[in-house]
XYZ file of C-alpha atoms in Angstrom:
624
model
C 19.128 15.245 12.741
C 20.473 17.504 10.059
C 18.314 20.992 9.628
C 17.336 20.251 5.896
C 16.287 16.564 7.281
C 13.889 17.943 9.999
C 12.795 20.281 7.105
C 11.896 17.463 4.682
C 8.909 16.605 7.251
C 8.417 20.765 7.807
C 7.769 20.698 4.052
C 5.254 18.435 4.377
C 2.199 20.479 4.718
C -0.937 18.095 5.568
C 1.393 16.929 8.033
C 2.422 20.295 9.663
C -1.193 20.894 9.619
C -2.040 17.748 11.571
C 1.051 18.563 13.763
C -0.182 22.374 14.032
C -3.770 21.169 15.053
C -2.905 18.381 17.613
C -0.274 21.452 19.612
C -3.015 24.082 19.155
C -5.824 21.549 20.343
C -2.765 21.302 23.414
C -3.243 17.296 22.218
C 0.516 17.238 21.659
C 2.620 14.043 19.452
C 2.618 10.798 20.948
C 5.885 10.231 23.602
C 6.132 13.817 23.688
C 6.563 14.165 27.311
C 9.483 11.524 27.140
C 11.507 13.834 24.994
C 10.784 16.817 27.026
C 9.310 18.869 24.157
C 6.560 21.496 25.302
C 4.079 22.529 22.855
C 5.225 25.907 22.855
C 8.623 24.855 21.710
C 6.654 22.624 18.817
C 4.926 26.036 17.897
C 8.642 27.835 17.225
C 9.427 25.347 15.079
C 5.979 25.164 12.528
C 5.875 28.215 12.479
C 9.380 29.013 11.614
C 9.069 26.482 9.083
C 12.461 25.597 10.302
C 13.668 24.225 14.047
C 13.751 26.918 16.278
C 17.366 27.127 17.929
C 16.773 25.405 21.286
C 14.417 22.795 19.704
C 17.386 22.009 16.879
C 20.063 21.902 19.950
C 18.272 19.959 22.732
C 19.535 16.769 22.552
C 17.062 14.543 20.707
C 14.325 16.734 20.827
C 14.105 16.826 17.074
C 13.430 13.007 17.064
C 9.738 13.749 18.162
C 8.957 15.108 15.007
C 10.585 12.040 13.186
C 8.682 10.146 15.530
C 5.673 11.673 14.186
C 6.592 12.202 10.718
C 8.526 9.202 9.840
C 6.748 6.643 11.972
C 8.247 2.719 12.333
C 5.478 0.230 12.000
C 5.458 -3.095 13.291
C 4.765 -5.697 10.736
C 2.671 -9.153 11.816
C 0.677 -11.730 9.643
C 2.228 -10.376 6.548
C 0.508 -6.242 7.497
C 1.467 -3.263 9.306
C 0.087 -1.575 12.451
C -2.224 1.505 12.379
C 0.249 4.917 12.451
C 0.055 7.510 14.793
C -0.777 9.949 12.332
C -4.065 10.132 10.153
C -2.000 11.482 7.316
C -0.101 8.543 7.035
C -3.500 6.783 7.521
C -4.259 8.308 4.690
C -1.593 7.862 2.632
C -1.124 4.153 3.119
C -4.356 2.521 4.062
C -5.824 3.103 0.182
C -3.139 0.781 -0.942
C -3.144 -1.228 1.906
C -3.139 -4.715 -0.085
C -0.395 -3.421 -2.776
C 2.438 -2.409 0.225
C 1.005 -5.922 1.970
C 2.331 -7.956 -1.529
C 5.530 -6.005 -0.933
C 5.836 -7.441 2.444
C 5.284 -10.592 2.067
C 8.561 -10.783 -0.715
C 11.123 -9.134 2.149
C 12.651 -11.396 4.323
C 15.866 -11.366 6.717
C 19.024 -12.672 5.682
C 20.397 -15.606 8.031
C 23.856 -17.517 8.276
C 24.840 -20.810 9.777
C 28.006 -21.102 10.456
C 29.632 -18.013 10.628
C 31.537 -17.076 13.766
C 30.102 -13.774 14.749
C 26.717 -13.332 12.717
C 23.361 -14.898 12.900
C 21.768 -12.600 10.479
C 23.027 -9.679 8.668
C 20.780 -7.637 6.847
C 17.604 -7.716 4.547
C 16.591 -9.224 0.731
C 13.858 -9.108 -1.490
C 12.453 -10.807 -4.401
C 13.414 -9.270 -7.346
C 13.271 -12.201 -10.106
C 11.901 -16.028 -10.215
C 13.765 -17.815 -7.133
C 16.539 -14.193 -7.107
C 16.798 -11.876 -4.219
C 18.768 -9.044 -4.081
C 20.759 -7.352 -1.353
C 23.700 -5.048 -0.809
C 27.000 -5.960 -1.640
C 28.326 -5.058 2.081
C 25.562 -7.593 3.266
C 26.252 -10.527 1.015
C 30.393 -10.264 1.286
C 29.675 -11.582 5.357
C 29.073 -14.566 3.723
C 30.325 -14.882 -0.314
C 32.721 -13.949 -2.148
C 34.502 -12.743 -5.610
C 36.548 -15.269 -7.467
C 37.834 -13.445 -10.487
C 35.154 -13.057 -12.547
C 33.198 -15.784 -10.921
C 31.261 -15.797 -7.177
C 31.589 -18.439 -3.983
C 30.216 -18.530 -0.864
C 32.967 -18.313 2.267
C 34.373 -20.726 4.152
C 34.320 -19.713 8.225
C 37.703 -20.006 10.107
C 37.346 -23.771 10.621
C 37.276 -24.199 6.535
C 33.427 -25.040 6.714
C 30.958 -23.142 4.525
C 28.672 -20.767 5.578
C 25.231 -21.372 4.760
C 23.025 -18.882 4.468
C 18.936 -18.661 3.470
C 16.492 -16.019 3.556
C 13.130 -16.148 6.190
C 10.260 -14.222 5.142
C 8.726 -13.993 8.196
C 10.469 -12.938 11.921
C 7.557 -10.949 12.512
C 6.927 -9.161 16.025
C 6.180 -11.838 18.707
C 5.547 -14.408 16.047
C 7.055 -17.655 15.877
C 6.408 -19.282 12.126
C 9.196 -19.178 9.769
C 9.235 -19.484 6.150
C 12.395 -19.995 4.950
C 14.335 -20.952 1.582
C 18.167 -21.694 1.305
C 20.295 -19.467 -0.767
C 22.021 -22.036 -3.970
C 24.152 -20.093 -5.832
C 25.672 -16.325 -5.726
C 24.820 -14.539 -9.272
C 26.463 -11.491 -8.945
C 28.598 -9.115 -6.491
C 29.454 -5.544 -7.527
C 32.531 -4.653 -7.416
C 33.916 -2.350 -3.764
C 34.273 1.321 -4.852
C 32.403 4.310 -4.404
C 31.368 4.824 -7.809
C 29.840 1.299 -7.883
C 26.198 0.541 -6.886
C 25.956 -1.427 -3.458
C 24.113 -4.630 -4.513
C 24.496 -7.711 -4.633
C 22.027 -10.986 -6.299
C 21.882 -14.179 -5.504
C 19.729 -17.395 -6.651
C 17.569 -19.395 -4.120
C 17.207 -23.475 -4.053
C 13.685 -23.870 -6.041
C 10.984 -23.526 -3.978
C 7.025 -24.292 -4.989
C 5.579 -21.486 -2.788
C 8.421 -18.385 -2.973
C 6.834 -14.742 -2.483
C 6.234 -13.010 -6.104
C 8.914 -10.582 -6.756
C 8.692 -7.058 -6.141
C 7.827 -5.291 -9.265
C 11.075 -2.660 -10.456
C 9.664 0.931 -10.875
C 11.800 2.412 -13.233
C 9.577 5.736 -13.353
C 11.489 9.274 -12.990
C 10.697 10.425 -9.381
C 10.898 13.761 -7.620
C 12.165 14.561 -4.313
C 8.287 14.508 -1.786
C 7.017 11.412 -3.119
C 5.798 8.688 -0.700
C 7.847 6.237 -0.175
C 8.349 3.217 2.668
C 11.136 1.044 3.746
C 10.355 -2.068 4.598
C 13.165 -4.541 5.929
C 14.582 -5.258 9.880
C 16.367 -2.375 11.764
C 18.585 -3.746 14.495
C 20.514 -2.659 17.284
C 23.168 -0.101 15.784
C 25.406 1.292 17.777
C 26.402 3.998 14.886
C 22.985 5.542 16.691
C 22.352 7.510 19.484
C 21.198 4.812 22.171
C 18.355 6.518 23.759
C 16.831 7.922 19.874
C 16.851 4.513 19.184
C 15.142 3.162 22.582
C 12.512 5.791 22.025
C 12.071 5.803 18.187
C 12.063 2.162 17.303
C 10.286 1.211 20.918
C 13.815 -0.812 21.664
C 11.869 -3.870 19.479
C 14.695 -4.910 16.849
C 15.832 -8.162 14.118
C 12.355 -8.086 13.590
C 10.394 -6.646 10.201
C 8.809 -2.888 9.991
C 7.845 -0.681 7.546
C 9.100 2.797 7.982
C 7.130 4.987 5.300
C 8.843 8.473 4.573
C 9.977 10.986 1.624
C 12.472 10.932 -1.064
C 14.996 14.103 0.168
C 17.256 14.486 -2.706
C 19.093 12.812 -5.577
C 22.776 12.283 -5.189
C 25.187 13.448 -8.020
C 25.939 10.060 -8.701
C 23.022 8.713 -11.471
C 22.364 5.341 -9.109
C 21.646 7.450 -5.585
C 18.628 8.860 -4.363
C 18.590 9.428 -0.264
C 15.158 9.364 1.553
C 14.253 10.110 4.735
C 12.427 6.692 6.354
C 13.620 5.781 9.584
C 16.245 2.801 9.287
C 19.187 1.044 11.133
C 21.977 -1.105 10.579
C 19.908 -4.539 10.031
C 17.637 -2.456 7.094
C 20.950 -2.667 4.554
C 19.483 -5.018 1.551
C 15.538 -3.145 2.659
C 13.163 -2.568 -0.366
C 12.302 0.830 -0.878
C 8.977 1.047 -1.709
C 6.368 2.970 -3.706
C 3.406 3.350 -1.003
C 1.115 4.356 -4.036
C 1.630 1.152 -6.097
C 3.873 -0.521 -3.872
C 6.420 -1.605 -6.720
C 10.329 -1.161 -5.849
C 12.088 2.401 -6.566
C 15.120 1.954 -5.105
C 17.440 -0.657 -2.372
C 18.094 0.890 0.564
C 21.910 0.836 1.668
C 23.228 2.980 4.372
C 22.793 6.235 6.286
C 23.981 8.851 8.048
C 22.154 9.549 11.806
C 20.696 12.589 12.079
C 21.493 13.099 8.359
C 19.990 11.133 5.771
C 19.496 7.967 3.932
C 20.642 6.318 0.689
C 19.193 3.908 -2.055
C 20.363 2.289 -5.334
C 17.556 3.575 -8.071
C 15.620 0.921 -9.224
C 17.248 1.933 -12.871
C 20.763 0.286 -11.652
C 19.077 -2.977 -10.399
C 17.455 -3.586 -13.344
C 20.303 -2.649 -16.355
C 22.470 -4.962 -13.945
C 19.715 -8.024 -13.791
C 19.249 -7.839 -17.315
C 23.096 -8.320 -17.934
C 22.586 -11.692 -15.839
C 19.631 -12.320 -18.176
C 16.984 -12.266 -15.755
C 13.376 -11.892 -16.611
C 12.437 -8.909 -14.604
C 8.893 -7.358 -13.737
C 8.497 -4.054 -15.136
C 5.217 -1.648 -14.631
C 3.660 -0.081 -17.361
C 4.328 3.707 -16.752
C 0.654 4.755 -15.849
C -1.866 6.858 -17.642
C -3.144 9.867 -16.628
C -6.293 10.059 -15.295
C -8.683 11.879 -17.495
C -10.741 14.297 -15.715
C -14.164 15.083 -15.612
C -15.676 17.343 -17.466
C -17.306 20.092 -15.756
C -21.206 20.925 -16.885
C -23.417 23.600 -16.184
C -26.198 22.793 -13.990
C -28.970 22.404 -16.874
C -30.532 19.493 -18.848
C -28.230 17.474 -20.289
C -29.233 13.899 -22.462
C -30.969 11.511 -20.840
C -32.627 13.802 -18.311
C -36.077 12.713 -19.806
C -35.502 9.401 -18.928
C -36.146 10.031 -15.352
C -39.021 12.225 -15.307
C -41.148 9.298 -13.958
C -39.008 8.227 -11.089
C -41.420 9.327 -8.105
C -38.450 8.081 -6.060
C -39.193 7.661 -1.961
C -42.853 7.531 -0.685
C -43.453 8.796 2.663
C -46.632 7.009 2.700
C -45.060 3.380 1.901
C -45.657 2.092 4.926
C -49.460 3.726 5.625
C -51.100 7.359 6.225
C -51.218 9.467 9.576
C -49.230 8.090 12.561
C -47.248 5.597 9.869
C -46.140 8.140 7.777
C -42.492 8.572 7.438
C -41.252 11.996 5.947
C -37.753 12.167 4.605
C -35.672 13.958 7.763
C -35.009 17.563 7.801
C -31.921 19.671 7.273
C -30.349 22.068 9.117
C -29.831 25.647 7.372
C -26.377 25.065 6.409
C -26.926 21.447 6.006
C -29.743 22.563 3.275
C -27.406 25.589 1.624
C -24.612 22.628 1.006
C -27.737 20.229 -0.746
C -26.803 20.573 -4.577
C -30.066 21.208 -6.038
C -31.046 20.435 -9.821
C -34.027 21.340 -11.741
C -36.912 18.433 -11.191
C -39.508 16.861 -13.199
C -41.510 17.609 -15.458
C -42.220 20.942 -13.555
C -38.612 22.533 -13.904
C -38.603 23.718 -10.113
C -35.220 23.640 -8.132
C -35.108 21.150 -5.475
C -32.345 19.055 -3.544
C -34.066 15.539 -3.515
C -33.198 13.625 -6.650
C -35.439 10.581 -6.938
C -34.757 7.366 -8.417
C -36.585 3.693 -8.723
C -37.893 3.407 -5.609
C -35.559 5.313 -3.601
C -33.972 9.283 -2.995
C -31.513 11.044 -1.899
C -29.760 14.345 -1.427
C -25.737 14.993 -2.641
C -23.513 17.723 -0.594
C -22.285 20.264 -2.851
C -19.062 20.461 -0.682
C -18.488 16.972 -0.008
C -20.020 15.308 -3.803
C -21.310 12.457 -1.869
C -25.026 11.917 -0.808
C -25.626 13.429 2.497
C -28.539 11.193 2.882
C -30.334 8.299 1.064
C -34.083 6.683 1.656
C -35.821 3.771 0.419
C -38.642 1.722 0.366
C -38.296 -1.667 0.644
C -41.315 -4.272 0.095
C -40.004 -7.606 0.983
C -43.787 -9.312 -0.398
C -42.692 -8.239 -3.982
C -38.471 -8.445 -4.174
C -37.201 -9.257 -7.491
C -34.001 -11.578 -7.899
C -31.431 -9.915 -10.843
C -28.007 -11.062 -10.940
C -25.222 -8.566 -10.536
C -23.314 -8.488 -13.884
C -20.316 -6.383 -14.298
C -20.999 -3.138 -12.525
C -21.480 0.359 -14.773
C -21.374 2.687 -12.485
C -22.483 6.028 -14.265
C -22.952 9.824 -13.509
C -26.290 11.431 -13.038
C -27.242 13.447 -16.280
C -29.461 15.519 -13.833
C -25.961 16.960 -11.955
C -23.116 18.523 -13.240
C -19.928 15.788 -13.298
C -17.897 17.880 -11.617
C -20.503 17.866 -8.341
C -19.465 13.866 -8.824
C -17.053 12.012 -7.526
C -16.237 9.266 -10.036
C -13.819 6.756 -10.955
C -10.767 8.736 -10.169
C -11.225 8.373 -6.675
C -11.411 4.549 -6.891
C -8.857 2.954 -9.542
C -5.398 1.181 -8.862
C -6.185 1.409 -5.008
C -8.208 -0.553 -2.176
C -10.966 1.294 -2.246
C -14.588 0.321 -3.066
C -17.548 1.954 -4.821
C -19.889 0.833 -1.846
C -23.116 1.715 -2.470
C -25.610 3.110 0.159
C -28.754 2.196 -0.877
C -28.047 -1.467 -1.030
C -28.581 -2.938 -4.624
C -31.255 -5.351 -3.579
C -33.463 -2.842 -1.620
C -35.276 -0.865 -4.262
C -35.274 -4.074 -6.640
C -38.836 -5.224 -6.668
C -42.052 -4.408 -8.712
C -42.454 -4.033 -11.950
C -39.700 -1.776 -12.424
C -37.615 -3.973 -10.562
C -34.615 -3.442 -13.227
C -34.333 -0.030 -13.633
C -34.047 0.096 -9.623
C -31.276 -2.039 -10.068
C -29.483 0.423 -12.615
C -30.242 3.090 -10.792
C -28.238 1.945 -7.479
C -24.945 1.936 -9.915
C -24.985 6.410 -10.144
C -22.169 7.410 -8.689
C -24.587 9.688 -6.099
C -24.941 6.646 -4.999
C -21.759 5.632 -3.618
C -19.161 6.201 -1.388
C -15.684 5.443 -0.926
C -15.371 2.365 1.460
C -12.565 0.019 2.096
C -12.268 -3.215 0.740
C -12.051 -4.811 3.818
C -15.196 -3.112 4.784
C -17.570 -5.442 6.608
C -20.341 -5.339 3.923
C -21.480 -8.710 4.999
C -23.001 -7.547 8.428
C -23.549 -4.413 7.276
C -25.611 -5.387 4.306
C -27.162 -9.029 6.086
C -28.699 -6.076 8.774
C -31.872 -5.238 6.903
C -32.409 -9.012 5.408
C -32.540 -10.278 9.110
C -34.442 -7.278 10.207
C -37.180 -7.720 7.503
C -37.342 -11.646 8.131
C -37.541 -11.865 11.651
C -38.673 -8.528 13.429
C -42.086 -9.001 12.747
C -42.379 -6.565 10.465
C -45.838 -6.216 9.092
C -46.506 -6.645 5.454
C -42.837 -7.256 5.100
C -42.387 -3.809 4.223
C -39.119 -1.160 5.279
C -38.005 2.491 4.891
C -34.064 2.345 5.437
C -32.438 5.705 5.665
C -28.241 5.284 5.029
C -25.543 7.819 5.111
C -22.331 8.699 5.872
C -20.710 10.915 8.626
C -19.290 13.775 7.651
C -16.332 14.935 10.305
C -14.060 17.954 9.537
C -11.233 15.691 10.594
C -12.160 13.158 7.625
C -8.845 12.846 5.724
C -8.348 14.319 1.575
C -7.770 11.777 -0.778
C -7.347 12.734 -4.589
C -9.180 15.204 -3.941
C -11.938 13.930 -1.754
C -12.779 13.665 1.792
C -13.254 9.942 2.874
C -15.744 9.292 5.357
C -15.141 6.882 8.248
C -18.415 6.313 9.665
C -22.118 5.452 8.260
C -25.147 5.291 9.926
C -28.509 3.510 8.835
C -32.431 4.200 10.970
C -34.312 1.392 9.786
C -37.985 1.950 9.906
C -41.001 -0.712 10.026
C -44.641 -1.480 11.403
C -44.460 -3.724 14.487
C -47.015 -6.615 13.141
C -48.039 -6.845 16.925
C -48.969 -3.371 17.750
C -49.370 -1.583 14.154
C -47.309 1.146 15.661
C -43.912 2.442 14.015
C -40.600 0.347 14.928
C -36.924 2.418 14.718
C -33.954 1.557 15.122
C -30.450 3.301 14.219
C -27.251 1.523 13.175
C -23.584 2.633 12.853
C -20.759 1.060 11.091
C -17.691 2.903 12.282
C -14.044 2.728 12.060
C -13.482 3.787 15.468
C -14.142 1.787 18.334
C -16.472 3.805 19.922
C -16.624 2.154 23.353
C -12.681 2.519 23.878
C -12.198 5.502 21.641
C -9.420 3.243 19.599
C -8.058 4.734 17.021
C -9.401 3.838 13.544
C -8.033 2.038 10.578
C -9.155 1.497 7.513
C -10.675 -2.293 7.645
C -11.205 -2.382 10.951
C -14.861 -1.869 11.537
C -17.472 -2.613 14.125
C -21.318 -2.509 13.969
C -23.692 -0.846 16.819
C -26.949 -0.253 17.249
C -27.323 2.929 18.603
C -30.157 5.540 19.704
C -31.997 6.993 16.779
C -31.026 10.505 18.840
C -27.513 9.683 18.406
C -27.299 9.808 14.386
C -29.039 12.812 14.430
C -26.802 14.678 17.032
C -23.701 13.606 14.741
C -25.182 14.059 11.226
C -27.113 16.885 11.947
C -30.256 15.600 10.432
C -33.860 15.207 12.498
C -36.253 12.635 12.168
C -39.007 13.902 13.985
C -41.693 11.311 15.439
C -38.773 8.243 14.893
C -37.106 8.587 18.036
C -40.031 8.232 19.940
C -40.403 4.566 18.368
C -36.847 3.597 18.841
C -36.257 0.847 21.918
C -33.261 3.026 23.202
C -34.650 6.036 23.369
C -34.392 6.194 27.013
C -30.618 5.253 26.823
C -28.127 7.509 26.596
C -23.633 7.984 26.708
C -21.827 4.458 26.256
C -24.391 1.967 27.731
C -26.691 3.103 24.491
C -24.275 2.078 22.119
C -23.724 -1.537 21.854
C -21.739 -3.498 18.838
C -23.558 -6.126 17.223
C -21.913 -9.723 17.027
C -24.757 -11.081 15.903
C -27.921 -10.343 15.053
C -29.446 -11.457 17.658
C -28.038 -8.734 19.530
C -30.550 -6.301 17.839
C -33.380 -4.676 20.837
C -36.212 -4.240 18.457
């Protein structure tokens, strides 16, 4: 690989970090061992901030870092598998559905007829029943006639037919296929001329939508994926490709990288996503939105990559008169306003909450406190002035329920409410207004800036139906929509089971007088990934607390929804979650927090390790 290539993923600095961390941690990258590349050597090169000489000369050895850095995802059932790296977790799991619409409208480019070719390169939807591809792609197969276009005849005077299949996924066998009708457009062979090509498909009820055409002025760093089908290229080093690309070809991957550079030409950009000869015709991607920036053409191994801007596609469809998807060039996101921590309007109006009871579910032995804080657990609490009495303290109360926000993180560290299933209210959810807390400064907030134009969810953690009974059974449904009440969660999140847990609990445990205190919070890890600015958790926890209508003695049980398979230590992925029930002791020894008496009412507090934690299928799973 060129040195100013292996320095495009040097310059990346989250990543260097993660790379930095896993050698220190002596973790290592993944395959490292089958390129021969010792951490120490890894170490010259960060911190260098170049290749060190023997690492840049060893054959291959750079590739590890590609490997890394530039990953090359398998694609099946129209997504792509989990990366190797959390920061490209990070980066591409938030738009996880928008890159998945991109998928599904890039398909591989297949002849009949031809003499040597079965397939020759990658399309994408670009227009109603229109796909675009390279020019060197579609001139295997059509031609220029003057001013006009053709498709070829083969040797034997027959024509080649040739279609597009959307699908050729890894180790699956459905097809979806449409037959190519008509060639709109070649450009003409030169190297000042863009390398494209457009041609018309047979009409087709159920085509993929076409790709969006983002025509927005980039800058060399931004995100960016290919997605298309890399095949065997013998332009390549043999083994790099073995070892890069896992020797799995012809089918489609997503390759997620950097732009590198703009060529002096106005209709080149290069970027640095891992491709082969089969990507020519691939859709380069933005992984933020995942609208089209550019169409990948050719590269250089071990140098760099090259793309026709999405500008040149689109002056050259509009000459053919095609109606062409354009994005709106976004707005910026306004930011909020910072406040100092004092009373601010609308404070009055929740000088009555008396929030969480500790009592709710009886005096003495059935009182349930809220759970304690470590030191520095209690010096990160954001506290705010209280009511009426004007003291400082870290619990804000609401309707029915409290909780306390991290300073550092801006989401709750904890929430706890009462729940009296004899008295539940049923209100509708309208459209959700999800507000800020007068009582904290905005900035101590995280608010909608972390959540528009991506997959992510403003989940709440005291569930909207739990504090929504009595008298005041509205207002405790308002009060579940303040943003210290939420926290970033997938969309794919399994809310069902998650929020169906306490419903079954509190119908069929036993519980007496129908009545639960439900703590909920997240997991905050130091390994959490940033995300406009935020840290996103990927684990919650919930200790469900009741009276056992047999014995009148205290019932607890713990609950975590994770991202991690934490039985085989998988890696996570956003969407991917599992429920357990766990030991009340294990929430506290990874949140930090103590519940005192609870754990001695909790069926598993004998168990400990693995055996203790066991996913829920169903509920009936649950050891009460």
């Amino acid at each position: 690989m060129h040195i100013s290539q292996i320095e495009s993923v040097l310059g990346d600095k989250p990543l260097v970090e993660e790379i930095k961390s896993r050698v220190e941690s002596e973790v290592g990258l993944p395959r490292a061992d089958e390129f021969n590349v010792k951490n120490a050597t890894l170490r010259k090169a960060i911190a260098g901030g170049r290749p060190a000489e023997n690492f840049a000369t060893r054959p291959l050895s750079e590739a590890i870092i590609l490997l890394f850095g530039r990953p090359v995802l398998l694609i099946k059932n129209n997504t792509f598998e989990v990366p190797p790296s959390d920061e490209w977790r990070t980066r591409l799991f938030p738009t996880k559905s928008k890159i998945e619409r991109a998928i599904k409208s890039v398909g591989r480019i297949e002849l009949m007829e031809h003499p040597s070719y079965d397939w020759v390169g990658t399309g994408w939807m670009v227009a109603e029943n229109v796909v675009v591809t390279n020019r060197h792609v579609a001139m295997l197969f059509a031609e220029r006639k003057g001013k006009k276009f053709a498709f070829s005849l083969n040797p034997e005077g027959k024509l080649i037919r040739s279609r597009i299949d959307f699908k050729e996924e890894y180790k699956q066998n459905s097809v979806f296929e449409a037959s190519f009708e008509k060639v709109l457009f070649i450009e003409e062979l030169g190297g000042t001329k863009p390398d494209m090509a457009v041609l018309q498909l047979e009409k087709h009820g159920r085509l993929p939508a076409p790709i969006p055409l983002s025509t927005r002025k980039r800058a060399s760093g931004e995100f960016v994926a290919v997605i298309g089908y890399p095949a065997r290229d013998d332009r390549n080093d043999f083994d790099a490709m073995i070892k890069v690309f896992g020797d799995i070809y012809e089918v489609k991957r997503l390759a997620p990288g950097t732009i590198t550079g703009f060529n002096d030409s106005d209709f080149i950009f290069t970027h640095d996503c891992s491709t082969l000869g089969g990507n020519s015709g691939s859709a380069v991607i933005d992984v933020a939105t995942g609208e089209a920036i550019g169409l990948h053409f050719g590269g250089r191994f071990q140098r760099s990559n090259f793309a026709v801007k999405a500008e040149t596609l689109l002056r050259a469809l509009r000459r053919l008169k095609l109606q062409v998807a354009v994005p709106k060039l976004p707005k910026a996101r306004p930011k909020p306003a910072a406040e100092a921590v004092k009373a601010a309007p609308g404070v009055e109006n929740y000088k009555d909450r008396e929030g969480y009871k500790a009592d709710f579910l009886g005096a003495g032995a059935r009182r349930v406190p809220l759970p304690t804080m470590t030191r520095k657990m209690a010096q990160d609490a954001l506290k705010v002035a209280s009511q009426p009495a004007g003291k400082m303290k870290s619990v804000l109360n609401y309707e029915h329920f409290s909780l306390v926000l991290s300073k550092k993180r801006r989401f709750a560290i904890y929430t706890a409410v009462n729940v009296d299933g004899n008295d539940l209210r049923f209100i509708p959810r309208s459209k959700d207004n999800w507000t800020f807390d007068p009582r904290v400064p905005q900035a101590a907030q995280v608010g909608n800036e972390l959540y528009s134009d991506n997959d992510l969810d403003r989940g709440h953690l005291v569930r909207r139906l739990d504090p929504v009974w009595g008298s005041q059974a509205k207002r405790a449904n308002d009060d579940t929509f303040h943003y210290t009440n939420s926290s970033p969660q997938h969309k794919d999140f399994n809310q069902k089971v998650w929020n169906d847990l306490e419903e079954y609990v509190l119908d069929n445990a036993g519980a007496h007088e129908l009545k639960l205190t439900v703590f909920t919070g997240p997991i905050f890890r130091a390994d959490d990934r940033a995300y406009r600015g935020a840290l996103l958790p990927r684990e919650f926890w919930k200790v469900v607390v009741m009276v056992k209508e047999e014995t009148g003695e205290l019932s607890a049980t713990a609950y975590m929804l994770s991202q991690a398979n934490l039985l085989t230590d998988l890696e996570f992925v956003f969407g991917q979650f599992r429920t357990y029930q766990v030991p009340v002791t294990h929430v506290e020894k990874l949140t930090g927090l103590k519940f005192g008496k609870l754990r001695n009412f909790d069926p598993k507090v004998a168990q400990e390790g693995v055996a203790a934690l066991e996913q829920i299928d169903n509920f009936e799973d649950i050891e009460f």
